[in-house]
PDB file of C-alpha atoms in Angstrom:
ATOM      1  CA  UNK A 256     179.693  38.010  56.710  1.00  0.00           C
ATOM      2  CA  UNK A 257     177.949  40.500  59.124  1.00  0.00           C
ATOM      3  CA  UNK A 258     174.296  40.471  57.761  1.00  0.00           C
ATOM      4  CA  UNK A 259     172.057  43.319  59.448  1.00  0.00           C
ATOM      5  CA  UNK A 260     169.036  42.780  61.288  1.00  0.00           C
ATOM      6  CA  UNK A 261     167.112  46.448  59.261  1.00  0.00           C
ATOM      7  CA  UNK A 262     166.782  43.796  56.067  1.00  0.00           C
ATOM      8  CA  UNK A 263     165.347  41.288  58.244  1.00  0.00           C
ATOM      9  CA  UNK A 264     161.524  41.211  57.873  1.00  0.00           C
ATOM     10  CA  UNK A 265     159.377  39.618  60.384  1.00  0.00           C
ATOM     11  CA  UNK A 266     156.393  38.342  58.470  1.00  0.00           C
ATOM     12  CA  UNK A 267     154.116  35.863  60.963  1.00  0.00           C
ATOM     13  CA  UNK A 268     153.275  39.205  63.335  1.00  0.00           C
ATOM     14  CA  UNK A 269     152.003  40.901  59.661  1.00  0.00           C
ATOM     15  CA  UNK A 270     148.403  41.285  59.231  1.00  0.00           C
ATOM     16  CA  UNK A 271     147.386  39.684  55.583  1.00  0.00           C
ATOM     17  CA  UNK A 272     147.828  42.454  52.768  1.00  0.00           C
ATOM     18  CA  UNK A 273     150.685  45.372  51.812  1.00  0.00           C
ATOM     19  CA  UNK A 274     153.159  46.157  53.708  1.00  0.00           C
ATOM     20  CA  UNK A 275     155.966  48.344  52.533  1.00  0.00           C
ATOM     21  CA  UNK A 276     159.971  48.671  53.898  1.00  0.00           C
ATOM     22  CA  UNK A 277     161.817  51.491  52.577  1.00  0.00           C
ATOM     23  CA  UNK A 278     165.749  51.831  52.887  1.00  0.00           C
ATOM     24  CA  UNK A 279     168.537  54.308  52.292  1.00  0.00           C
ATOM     25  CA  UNK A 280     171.504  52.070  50.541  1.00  0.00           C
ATOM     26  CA  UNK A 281     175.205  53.496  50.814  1.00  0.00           C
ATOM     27  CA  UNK A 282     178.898  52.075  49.975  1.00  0.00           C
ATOM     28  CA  UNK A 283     178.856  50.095  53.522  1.00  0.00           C
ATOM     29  CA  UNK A 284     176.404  47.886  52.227  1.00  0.00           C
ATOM     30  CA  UNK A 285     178.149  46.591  49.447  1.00  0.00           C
ATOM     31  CA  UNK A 286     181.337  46.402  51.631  1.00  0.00           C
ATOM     32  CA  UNK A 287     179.593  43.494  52.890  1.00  0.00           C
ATOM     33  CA  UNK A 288     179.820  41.521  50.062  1.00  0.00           C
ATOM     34  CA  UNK A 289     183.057  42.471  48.515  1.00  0.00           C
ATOM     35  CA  UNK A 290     181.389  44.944  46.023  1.00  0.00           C
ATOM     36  CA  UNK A 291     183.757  47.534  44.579  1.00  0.00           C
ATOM     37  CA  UNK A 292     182.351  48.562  41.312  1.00  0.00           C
ATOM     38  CA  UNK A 293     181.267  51.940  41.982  1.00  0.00           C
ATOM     39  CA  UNK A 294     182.803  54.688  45.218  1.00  0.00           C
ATOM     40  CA  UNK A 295     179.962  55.977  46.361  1.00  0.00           C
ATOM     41  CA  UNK A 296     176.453  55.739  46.165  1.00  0.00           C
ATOM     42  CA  UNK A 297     172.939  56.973  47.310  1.00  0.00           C
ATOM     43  CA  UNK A 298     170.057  54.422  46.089  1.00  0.00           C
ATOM     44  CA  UNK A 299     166.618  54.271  47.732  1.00  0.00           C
ATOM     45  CA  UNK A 300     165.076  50.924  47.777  1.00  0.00           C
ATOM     46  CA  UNK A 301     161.773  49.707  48.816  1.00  0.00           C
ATOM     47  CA  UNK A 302     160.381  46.303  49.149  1.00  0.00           C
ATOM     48  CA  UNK A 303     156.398  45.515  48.942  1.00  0.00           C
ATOM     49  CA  UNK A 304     155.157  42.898  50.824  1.00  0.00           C
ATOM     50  CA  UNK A 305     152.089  41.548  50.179  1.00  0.00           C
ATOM     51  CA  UNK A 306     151.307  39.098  52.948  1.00  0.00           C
ATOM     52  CA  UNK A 307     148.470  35.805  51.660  1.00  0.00           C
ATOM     53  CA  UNK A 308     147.312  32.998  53.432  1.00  0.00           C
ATOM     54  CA  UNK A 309     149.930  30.604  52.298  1.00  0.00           C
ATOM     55  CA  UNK A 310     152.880  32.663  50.832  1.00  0.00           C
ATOM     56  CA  UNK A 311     154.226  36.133  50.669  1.00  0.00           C
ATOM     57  CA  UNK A 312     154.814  37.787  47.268  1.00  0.00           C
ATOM     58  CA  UNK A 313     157.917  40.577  47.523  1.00  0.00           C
ATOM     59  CA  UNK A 314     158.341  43.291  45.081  1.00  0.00           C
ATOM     60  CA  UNK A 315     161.604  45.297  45.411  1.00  0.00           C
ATOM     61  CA  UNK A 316     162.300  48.348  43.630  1.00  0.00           C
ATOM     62  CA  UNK A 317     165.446  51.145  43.890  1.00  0.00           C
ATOM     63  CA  UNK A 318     166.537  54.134  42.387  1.00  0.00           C
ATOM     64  CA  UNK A 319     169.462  56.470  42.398  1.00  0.00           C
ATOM     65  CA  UNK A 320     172.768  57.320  41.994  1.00  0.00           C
ATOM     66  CA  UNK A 321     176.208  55.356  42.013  1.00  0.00           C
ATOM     67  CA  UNK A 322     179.693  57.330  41.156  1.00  0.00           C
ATOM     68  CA  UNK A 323     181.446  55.112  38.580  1.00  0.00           C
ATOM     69  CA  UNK A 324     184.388  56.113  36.460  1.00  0.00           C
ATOM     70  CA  UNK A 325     183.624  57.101  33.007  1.00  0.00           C
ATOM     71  CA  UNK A 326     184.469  54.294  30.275  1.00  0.00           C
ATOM     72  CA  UNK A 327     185.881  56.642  28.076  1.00  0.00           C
ATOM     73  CA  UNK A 328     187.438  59.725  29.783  1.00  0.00           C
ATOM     74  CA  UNK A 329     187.804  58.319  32.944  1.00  0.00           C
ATOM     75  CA  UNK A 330     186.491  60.437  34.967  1.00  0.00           C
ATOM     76  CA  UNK A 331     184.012  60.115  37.894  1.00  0.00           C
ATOM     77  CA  UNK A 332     180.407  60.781  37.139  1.00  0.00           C
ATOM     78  CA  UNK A 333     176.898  60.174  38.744  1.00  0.00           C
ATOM     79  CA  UNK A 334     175.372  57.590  37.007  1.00  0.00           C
ATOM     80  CA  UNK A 335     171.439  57.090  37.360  1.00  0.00           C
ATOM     81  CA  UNK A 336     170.081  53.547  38.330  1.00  0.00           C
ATOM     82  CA  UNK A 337     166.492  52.203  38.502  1.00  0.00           C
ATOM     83  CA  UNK A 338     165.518  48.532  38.483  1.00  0.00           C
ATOM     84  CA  UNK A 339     162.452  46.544  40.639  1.00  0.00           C
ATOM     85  CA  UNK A 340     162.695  42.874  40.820  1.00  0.00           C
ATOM     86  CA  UNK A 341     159.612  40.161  42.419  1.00  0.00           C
ATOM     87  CA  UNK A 342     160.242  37.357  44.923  1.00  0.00           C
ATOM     88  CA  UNK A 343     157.833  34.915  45.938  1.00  0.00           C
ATOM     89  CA  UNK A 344     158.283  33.080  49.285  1.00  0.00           C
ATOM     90  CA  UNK A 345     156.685  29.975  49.957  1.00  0.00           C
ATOM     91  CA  UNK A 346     156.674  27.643  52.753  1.00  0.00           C
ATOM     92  CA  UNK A 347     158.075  23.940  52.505  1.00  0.00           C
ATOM     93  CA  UNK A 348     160.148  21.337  54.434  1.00  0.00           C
ATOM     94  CA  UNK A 349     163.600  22.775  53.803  1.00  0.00           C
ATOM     95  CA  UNK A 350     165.171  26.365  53.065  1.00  0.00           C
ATOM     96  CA  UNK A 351     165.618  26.438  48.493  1.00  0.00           C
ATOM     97  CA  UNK A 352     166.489  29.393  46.710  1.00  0.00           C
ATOM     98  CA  UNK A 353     167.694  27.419  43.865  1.00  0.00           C
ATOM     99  CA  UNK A 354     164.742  29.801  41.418  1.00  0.00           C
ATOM    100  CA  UNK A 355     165.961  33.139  40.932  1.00  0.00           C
ATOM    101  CA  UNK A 356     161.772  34.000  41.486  1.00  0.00           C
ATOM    102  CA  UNK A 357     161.042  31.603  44.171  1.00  0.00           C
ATOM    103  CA  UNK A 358     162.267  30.886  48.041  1.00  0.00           C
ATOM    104  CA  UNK A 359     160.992  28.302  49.860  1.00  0.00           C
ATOM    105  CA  UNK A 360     161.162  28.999  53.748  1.00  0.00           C
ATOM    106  CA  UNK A 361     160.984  25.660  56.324  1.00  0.00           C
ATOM    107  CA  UNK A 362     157.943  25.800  58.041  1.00  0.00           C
ATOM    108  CA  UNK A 363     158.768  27.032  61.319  1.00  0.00           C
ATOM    109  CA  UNK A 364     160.380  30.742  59.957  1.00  0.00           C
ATOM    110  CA  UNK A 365     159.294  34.038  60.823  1.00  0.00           C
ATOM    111  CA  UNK A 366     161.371  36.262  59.221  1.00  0.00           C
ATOM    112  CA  UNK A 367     162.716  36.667  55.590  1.00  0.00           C
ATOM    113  CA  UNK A 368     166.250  38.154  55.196  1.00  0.00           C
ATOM    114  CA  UNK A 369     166.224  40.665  52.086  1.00  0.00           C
ATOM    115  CA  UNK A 370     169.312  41.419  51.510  1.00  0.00           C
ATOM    116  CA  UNK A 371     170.443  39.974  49.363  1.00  0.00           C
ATOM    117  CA  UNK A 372     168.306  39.796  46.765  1.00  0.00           C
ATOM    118  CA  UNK A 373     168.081  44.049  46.832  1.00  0.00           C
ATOM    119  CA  UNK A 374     172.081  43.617  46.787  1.00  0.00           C
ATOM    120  CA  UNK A 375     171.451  41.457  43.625  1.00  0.00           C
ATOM    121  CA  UNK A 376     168.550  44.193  41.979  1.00  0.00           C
ATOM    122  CA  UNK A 377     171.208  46.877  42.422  1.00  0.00           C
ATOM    123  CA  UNK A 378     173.857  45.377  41.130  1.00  0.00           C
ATOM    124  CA  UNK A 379     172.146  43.785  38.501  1.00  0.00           C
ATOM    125  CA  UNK A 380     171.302  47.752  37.262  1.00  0.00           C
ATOM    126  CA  UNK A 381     174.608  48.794  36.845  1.00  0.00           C
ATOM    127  CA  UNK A 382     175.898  48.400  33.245  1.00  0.00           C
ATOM    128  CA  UNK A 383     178.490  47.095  32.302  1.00  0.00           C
ATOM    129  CA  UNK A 384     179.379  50.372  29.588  1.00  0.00           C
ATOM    130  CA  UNK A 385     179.317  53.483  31.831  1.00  0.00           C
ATOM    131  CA  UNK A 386     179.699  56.474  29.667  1.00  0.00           C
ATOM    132  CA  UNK A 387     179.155  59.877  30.894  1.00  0.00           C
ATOM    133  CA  UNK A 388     177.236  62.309  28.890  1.00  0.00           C
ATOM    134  CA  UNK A 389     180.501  64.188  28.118  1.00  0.00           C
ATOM    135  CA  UNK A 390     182.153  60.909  27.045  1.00  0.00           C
ATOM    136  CA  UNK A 391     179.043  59.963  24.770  1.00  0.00           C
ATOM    137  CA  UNK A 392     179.910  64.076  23.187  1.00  0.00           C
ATOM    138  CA  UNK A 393     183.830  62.968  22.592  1.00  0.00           C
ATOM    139  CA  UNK A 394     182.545  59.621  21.253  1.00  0.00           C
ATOM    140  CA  UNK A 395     180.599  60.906  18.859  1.00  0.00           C
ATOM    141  CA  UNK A 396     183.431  63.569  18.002  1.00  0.00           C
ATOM    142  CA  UNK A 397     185.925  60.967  17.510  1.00  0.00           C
ATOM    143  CA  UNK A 398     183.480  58.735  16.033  1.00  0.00           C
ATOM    144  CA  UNK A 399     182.972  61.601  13.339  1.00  0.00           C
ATOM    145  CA  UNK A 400     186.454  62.380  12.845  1.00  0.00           C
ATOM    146  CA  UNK A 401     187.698  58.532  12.265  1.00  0.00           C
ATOM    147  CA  UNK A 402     184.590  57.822   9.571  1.00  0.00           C
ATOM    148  CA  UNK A 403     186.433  57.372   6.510  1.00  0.00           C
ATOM    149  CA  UNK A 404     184.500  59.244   3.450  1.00  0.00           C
ATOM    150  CA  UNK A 405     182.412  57.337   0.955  1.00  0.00           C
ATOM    151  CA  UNK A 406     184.383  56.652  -2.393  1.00  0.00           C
ATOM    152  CA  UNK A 407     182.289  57.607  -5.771  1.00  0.00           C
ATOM    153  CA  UNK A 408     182.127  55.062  -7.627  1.00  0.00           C
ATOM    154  CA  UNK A 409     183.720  55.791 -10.992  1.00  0.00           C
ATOM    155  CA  UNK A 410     182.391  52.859 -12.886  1.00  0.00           C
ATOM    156  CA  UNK A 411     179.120  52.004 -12.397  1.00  0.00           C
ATOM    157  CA  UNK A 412     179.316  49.468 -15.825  1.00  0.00           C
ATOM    158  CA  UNK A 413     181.042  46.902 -14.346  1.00  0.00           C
ATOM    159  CA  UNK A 414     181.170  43.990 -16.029  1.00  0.00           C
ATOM    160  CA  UNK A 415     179.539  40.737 -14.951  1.00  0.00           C
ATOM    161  CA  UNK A 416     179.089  37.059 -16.112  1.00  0.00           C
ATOM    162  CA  UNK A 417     176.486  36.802 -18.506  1.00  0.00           C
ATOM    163  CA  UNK A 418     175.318  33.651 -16.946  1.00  0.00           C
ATOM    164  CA  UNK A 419     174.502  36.197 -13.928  1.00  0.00           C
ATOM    165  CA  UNK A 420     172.832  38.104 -16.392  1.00  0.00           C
ATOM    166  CA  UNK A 421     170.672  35.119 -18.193  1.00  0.00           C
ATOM    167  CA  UNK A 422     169.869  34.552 -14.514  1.00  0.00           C
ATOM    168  CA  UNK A 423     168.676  37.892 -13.887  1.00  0.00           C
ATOM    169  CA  UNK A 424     166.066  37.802 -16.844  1.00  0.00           C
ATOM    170  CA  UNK A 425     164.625  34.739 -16.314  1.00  0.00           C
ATOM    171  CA  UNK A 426     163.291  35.944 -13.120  1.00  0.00           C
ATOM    172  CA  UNK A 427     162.181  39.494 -14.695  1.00  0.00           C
ATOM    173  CA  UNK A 428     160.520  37.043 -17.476  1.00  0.00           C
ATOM    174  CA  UNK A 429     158.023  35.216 -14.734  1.00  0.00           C
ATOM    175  CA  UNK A 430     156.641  38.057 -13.299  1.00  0.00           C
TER     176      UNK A 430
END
């Protein structure tokens, strides 16, 4: 897989403090890892980098737009997407990204790769029901329509075993 060098962040030349990266996410980005859930999309994303003496603590966040078919008519819509995420990168003997909060970088690095975590924030924020504000107005149409109507009820002296009923008055007795 082609990774590219824009996500690549060179930390050890970083003064300690904030730093921020901001970047423009389209369709060829997910092309890179096989991602085909939406056509097209236009997400900013931004990652905070706050630079300490012995680790770096990452704070992604993205918002926009992806163009998803809707669930229930079918049809393409815009569909808003907002999500922010937190990484922190420490420094240890070998590379572990086992925690989904915590990366461990050998020693000797100088740059964190953060692609693909933002790939995972993004497509992490994409529901799984996409419904587009027309199909939530034919759902609730067809919800109304399908609703069967209450039944009265006719008899409200049904009968019931009177061991029910002993039951019943010993409690209303205690009180």
């Amino acid at each position: 897989m082609k990774r590219s060098n824009e996500f690549l962040i060179p930390f050890i030349g970083l003064k300690i403090g904030k730093h921020e990266f901001d970047y423009h996410i389209e369709r060829s980005f997910f092309d890179e890892y096989g991602f085909d859930e939406f056509d097209e999309c236009n997400i900013q994303a931004s990652v905070l980098l706050d630079k300490k003496g012995t680790f770096l603590e990452l704070k992604f966040k993205h918002k926009g737009t992806v163009t998803v078919p809707c669930d229930v008519t079918g049809a393409l819509f815009e569909l808003p997407i907002k999500g922010s995420m937190r990484l922190v990168v420490q420094f240890g003997d070998t590379f572990n990204n086992d925690h989904d909060e915590i990366l461990i970088l050998p020693q000797g690095e100088y740059q964190v790769d953060v692609s693909q975590y933002v790939y995972e924030m993004i497509a992490l924020s994409i529901p799984l029901k996409r419904v587009s504000p027309e199909g939530k107005e034919q759902q609730k149409l067809t919800s109304k329509a399908e609703k069967p109507k209450k039944e009265k009820k006719e008899d409200k002296n049904i009968e019931t075993d009177p061991r029910w009923d002993t039951l019943k008055q010993l409690l209303t007795n205690k009180k």
